[in-house]
Coordinates of C-alpha atoms in Angstrom, one line a residue:
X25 CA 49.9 -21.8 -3.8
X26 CA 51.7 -23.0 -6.5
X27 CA 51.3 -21.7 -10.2
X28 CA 49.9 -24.7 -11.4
X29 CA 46.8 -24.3 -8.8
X30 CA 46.7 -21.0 -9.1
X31 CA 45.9 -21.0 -13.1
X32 CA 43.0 -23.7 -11.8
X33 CA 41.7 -21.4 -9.8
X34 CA 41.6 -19.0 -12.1
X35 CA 39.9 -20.9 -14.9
X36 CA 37.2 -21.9 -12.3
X37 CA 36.9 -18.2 -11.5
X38 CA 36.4 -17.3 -14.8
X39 CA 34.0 -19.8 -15.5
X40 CA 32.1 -19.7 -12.9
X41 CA 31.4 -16.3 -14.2
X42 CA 31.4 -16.7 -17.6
X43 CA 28.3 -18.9 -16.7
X44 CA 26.6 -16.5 -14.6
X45 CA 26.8 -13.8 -17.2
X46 CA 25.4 -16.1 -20.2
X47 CA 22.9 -17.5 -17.2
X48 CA 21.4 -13.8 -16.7
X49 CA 21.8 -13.0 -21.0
X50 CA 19.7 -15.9 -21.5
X51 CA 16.5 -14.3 -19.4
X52 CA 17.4 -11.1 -22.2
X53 CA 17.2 -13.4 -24.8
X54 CA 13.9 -14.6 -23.6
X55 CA 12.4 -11.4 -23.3
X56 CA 13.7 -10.8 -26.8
X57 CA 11.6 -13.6 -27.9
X58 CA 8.3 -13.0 -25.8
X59 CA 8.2 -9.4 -27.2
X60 CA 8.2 -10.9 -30.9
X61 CA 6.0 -13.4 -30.0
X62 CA 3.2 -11.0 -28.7
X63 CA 3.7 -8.4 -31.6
X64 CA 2.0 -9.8 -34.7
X65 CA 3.6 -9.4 -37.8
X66 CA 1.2 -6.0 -39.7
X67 CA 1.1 -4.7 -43.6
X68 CA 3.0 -1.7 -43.8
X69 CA 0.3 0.2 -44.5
X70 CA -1.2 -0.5 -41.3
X71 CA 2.1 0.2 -38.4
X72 CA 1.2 2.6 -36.0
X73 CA 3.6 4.6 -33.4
X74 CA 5.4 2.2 -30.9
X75 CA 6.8 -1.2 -31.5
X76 CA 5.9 -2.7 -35.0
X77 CA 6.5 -6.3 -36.5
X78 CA 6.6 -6.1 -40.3
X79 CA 8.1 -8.0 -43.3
X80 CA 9.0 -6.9 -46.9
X81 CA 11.6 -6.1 -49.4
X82 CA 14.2 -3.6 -49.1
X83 CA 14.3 -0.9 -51.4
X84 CA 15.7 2.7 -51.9
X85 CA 17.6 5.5 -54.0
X86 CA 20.8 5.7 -52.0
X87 CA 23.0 2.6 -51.5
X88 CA 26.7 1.7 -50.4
X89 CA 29.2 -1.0 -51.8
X90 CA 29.9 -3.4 -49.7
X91 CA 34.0 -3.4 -48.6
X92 CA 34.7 -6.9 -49.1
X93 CA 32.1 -8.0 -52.4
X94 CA 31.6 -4.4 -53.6
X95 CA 28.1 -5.4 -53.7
X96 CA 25.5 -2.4 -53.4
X97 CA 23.5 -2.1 -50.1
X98 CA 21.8 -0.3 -47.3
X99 CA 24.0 -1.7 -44.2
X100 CA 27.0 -3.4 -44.3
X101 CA 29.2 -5.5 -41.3
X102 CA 32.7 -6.3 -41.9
X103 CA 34.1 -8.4 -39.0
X104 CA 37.9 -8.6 -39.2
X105 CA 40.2 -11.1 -37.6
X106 CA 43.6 -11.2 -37.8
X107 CA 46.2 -14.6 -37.3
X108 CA 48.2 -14.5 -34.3
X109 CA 50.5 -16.4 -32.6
X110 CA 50.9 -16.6 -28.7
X111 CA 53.2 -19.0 -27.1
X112 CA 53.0 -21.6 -29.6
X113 CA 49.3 -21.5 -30.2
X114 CA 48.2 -19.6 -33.3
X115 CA 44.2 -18.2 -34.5
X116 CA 42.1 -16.2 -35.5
X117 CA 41.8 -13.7 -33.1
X118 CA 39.3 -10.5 -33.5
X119 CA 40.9 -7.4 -34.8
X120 CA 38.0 -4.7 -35.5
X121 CA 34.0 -4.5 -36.8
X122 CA 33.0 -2.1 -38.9
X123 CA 29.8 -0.7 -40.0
X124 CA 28.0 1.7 -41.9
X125 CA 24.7 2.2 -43.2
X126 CA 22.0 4.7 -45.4
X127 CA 18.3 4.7 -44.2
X128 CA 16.2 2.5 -46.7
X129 CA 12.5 1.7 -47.5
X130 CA 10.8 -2.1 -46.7
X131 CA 8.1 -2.7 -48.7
X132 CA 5.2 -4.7 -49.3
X133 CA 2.6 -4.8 -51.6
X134 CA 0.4 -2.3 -49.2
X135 CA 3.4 0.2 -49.1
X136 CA 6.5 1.2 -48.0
X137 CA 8.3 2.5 -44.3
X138 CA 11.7 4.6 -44.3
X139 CA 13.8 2.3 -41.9
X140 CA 17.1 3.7 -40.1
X141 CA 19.0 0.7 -39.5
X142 CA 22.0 1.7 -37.2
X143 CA 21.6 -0.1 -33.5
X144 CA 19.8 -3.1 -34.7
X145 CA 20.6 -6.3 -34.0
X146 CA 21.5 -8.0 -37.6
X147 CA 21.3 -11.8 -38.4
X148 CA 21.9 -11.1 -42.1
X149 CA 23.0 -13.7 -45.2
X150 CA 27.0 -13.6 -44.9
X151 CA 27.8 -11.4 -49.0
X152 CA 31.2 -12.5 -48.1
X153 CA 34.2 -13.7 -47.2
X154 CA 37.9 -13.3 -47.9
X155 CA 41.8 -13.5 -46.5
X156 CA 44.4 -11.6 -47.5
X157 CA 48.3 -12.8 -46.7
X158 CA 47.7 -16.6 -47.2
X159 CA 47.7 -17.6 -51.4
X160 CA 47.3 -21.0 -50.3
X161 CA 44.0 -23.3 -51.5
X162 CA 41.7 -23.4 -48.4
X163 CA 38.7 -25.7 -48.7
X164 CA 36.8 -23.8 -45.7
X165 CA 37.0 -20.9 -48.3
X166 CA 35.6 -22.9 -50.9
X167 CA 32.7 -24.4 -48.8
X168 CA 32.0 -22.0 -46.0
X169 CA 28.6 -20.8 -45.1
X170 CA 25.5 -19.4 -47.3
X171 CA 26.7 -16.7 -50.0
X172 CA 23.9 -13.8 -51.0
X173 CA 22.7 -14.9 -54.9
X174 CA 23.0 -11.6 -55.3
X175 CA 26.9 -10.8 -54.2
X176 CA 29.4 -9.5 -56.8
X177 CA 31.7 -11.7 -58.1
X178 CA 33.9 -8.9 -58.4
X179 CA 34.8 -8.5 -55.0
X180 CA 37.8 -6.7 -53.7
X181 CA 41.6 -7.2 -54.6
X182 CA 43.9 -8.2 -52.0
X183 CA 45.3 -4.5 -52.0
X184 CA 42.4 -2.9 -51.4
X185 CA 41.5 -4.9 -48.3
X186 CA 45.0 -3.9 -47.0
X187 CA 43.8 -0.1 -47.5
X188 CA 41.0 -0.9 -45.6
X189 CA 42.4 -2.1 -42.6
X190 CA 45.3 0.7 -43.0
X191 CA 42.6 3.4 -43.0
X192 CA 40.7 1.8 -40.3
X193 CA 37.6 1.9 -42.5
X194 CA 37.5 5.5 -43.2
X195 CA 38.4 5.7 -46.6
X196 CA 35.6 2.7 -47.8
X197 CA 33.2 5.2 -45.7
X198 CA 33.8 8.2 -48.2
X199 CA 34.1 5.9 -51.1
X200 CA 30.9 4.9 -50.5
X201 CA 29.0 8.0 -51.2
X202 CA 29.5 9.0 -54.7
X203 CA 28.9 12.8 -53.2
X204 CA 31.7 12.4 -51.2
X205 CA 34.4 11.5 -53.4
X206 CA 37.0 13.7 -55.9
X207 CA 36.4 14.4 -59.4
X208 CA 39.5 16.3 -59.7
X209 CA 41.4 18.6 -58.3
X210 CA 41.1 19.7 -54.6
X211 CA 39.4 22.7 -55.5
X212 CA 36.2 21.0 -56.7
X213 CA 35.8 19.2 -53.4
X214 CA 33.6 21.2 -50.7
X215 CA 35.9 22.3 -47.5
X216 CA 34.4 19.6 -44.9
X217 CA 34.6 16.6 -47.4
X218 CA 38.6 17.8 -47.9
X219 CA 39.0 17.7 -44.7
X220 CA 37.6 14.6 -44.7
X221 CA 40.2 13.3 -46.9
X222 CA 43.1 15.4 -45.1
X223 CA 42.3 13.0 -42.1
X224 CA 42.3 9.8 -43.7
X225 CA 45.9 10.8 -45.3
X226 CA 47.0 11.5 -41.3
X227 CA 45.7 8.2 -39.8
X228 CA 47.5 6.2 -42.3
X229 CA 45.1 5.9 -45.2
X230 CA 46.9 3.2 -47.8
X231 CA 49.6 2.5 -45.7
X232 CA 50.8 -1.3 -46.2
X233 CA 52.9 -1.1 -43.2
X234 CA 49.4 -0.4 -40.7
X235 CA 47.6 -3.6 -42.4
X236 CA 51.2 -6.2 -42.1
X237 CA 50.3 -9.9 -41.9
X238 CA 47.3 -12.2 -42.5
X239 CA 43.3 -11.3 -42.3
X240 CA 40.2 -12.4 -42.6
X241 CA 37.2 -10.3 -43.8
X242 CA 33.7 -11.6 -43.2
X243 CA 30.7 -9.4 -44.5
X244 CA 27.1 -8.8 -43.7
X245 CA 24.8 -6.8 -46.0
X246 CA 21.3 -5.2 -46.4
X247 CA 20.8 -5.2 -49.7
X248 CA 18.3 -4.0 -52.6
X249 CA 15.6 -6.7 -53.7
X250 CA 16.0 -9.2 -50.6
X251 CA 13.2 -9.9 -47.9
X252 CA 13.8 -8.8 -43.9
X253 CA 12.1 -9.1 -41.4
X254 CA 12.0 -6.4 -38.9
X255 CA 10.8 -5.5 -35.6
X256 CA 11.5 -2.0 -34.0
X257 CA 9.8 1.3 -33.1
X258 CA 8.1 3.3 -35.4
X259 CA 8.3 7.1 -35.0
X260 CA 7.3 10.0 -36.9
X261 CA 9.8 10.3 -39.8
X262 CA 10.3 14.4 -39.2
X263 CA 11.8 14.9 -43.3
X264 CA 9.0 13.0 -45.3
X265 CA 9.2 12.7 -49.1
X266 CA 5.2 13.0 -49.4
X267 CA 2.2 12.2 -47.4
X268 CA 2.9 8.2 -47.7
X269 CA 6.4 8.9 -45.8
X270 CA 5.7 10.3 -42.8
X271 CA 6.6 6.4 -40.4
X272 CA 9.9 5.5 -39.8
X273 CA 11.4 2.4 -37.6
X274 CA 14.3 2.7 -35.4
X275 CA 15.7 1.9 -32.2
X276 CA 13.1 2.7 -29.4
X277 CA 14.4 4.4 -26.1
X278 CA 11.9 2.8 -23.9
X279 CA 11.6 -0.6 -26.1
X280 CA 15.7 -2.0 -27.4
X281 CA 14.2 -4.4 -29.4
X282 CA 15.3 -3.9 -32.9
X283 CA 16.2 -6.9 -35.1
X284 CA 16.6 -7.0 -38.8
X285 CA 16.4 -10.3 -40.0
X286 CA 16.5 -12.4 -43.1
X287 CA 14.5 -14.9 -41.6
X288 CA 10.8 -15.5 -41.9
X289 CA 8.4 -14.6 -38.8
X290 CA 8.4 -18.6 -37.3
X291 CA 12.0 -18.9 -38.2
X292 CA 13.5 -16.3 -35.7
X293 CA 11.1 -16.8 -32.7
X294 CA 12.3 -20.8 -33.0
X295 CA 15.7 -19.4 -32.9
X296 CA 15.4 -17.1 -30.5
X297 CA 13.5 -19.5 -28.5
X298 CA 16.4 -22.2 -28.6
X299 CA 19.6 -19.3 -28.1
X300 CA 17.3 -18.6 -24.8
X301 CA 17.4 -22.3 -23.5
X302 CA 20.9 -23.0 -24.4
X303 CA 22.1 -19.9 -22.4
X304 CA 19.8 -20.6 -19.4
X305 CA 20.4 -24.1 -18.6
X306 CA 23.9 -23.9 -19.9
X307 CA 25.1 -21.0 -18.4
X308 CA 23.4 -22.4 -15.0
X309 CA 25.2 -25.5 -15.7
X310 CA 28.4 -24.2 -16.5
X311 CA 28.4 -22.2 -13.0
X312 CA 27.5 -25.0 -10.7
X313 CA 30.3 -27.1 -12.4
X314 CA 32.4 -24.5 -11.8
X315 CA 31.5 -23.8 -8.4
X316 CA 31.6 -27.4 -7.1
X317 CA 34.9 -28.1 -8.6
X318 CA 36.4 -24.8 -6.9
X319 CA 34.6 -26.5 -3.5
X320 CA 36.0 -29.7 -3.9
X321 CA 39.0 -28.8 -4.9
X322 CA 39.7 -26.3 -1.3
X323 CA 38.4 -29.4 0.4
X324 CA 41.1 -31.1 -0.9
X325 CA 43.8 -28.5 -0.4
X326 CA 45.0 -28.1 -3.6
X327 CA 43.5 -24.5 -3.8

């Protein structure tokens, strides 16, 4: 077999399977969407233990900033690429996600529910987007996607993204709690949160040479004021503030569903609905192509 039909084989392979598996996700994606369809969207003041469909405004006393547009917020998603090059072909190619969040309140005008975010599945407004390495004018830059209205416009300088990556996220992690951070000398700071600090010295924290060549930083964000959407389990939240804080929504064990969405109710069940086609007949497309080329092609002989 000669290299040429051995990399067709391999392509077919691989497609063949790539179809399956997107086949098979798009049956997860429709069970996504039948679950939100048969839970109907309740005031807050009305969820109950189990799975819960409810819409309102995020709120609460603790908040983050955002890595890349130092905005304030409950969750935040940075998805970094970095530009490569590989045998004359050069992209964007993924480098590391980060993520960090702070439990927050939705409300509506019948009340509030205390809402840990972490394990959800986010289709958040991009707060946004920046390179660092490339000083030249980009129009995608200028144009790309929806921003939040609500974003900073001071967003962060070039050297601070390269700290980022250097750190591997760590240090944006302990800036982000003002608790957390140095008011003087080491002495002030409480023994865990210097060793805190200790570490992110040892793994490189601020080092240029870790964050060397050209990146892109796209961000996601929760943030104060805006309107989600959210389906998850509610659970009895075990450190209330009062009487009216004793729900909270998370990631079920026996229900996965949890989505976060800045989409209204119709919105996400069209999408959802759509994602689930395009994988199904797609993927099942993609596989049969696959697998009749491979057959017709060891007919042949040049397999």
């Amino acid at each position: 077999m000669s290299r040429q039909n051995w990399q067709i084989d391999a392509l077919l392979m691989l497609g063949f399977g790539t179809g399956l598996y997107t086949f098979f996700k798009g049956f997860r994606v429709y069970r996504e969407y039948r679950v939100l369809e048969d839970t109907p969207e309740v005031p807050i003041r009305s969820v109950a233990m189990g799975l819960v469909h409810v819409h309102g405004t995020a709120t609460g006393k603790m908040t983050l900033t955002g890595p890349v547009s130092h905005s304030p917020c409950f969750f935040y998603k940075v998805d970094i690429e970095k530009w490569e090059r590989d045998h004359n072909r050069s992209g964007w190619r993924h480098y590391r996600t980060d993520t960090n969040a702070v439990r927050f309140y939705l409300e509506d005008s019948t009340g509030r529910v205390l809402v840990d975010s972490r394990l959800a599945e986010y289709d958040l407004v991009r707060s946004g987007r920046r390179e660092v390495g490339d000083s030249g004018f980009s129009l995608r830059r200028l144009l790309a996607g929806r921003r939040n209205p609500r974003a900073s416009e001071s967003g962060a300088t070039e050297q601070e993204l390269r700290d980022y990556v250097a750190s591997g996220g760590f240090g944006q992690v302990v800036r982000s709690f003002p608790e957390l951070t140095m008011t003087g000398g080491g002495a002030q700071t409480p023994g865990v949160i210097g060793e805190v600090f200790a570490y992110a010295r040892t793994i490189g924290f601020g080092s240029v040479d870790a964050a060397l060549g050209r990146f892109r930083f796209t961000e996601y964000c929760i943030v104060p004021g805006e309107s989600y959407t959210i389906t998850g389990t509610c659970v009895e939240n075990l450190h209330p503030e009062d009487e009216h804080d004793r729900n909270l929504i998370v990631k079920g064990e026996s229900e996965p569903t949890f989505l976060i969405s800045w989409k209204e109710e119709k919105q996400i069940e069209s999408g959802l609905r759509w994602r689930a086609l395009l994988y199904i007949f797609g993927g099942a497309a993609m596989a049969v192509v696959c697998l009749y080329l491979f057959i017709v092609l060891v007919r042949l002989g040049w397999i």
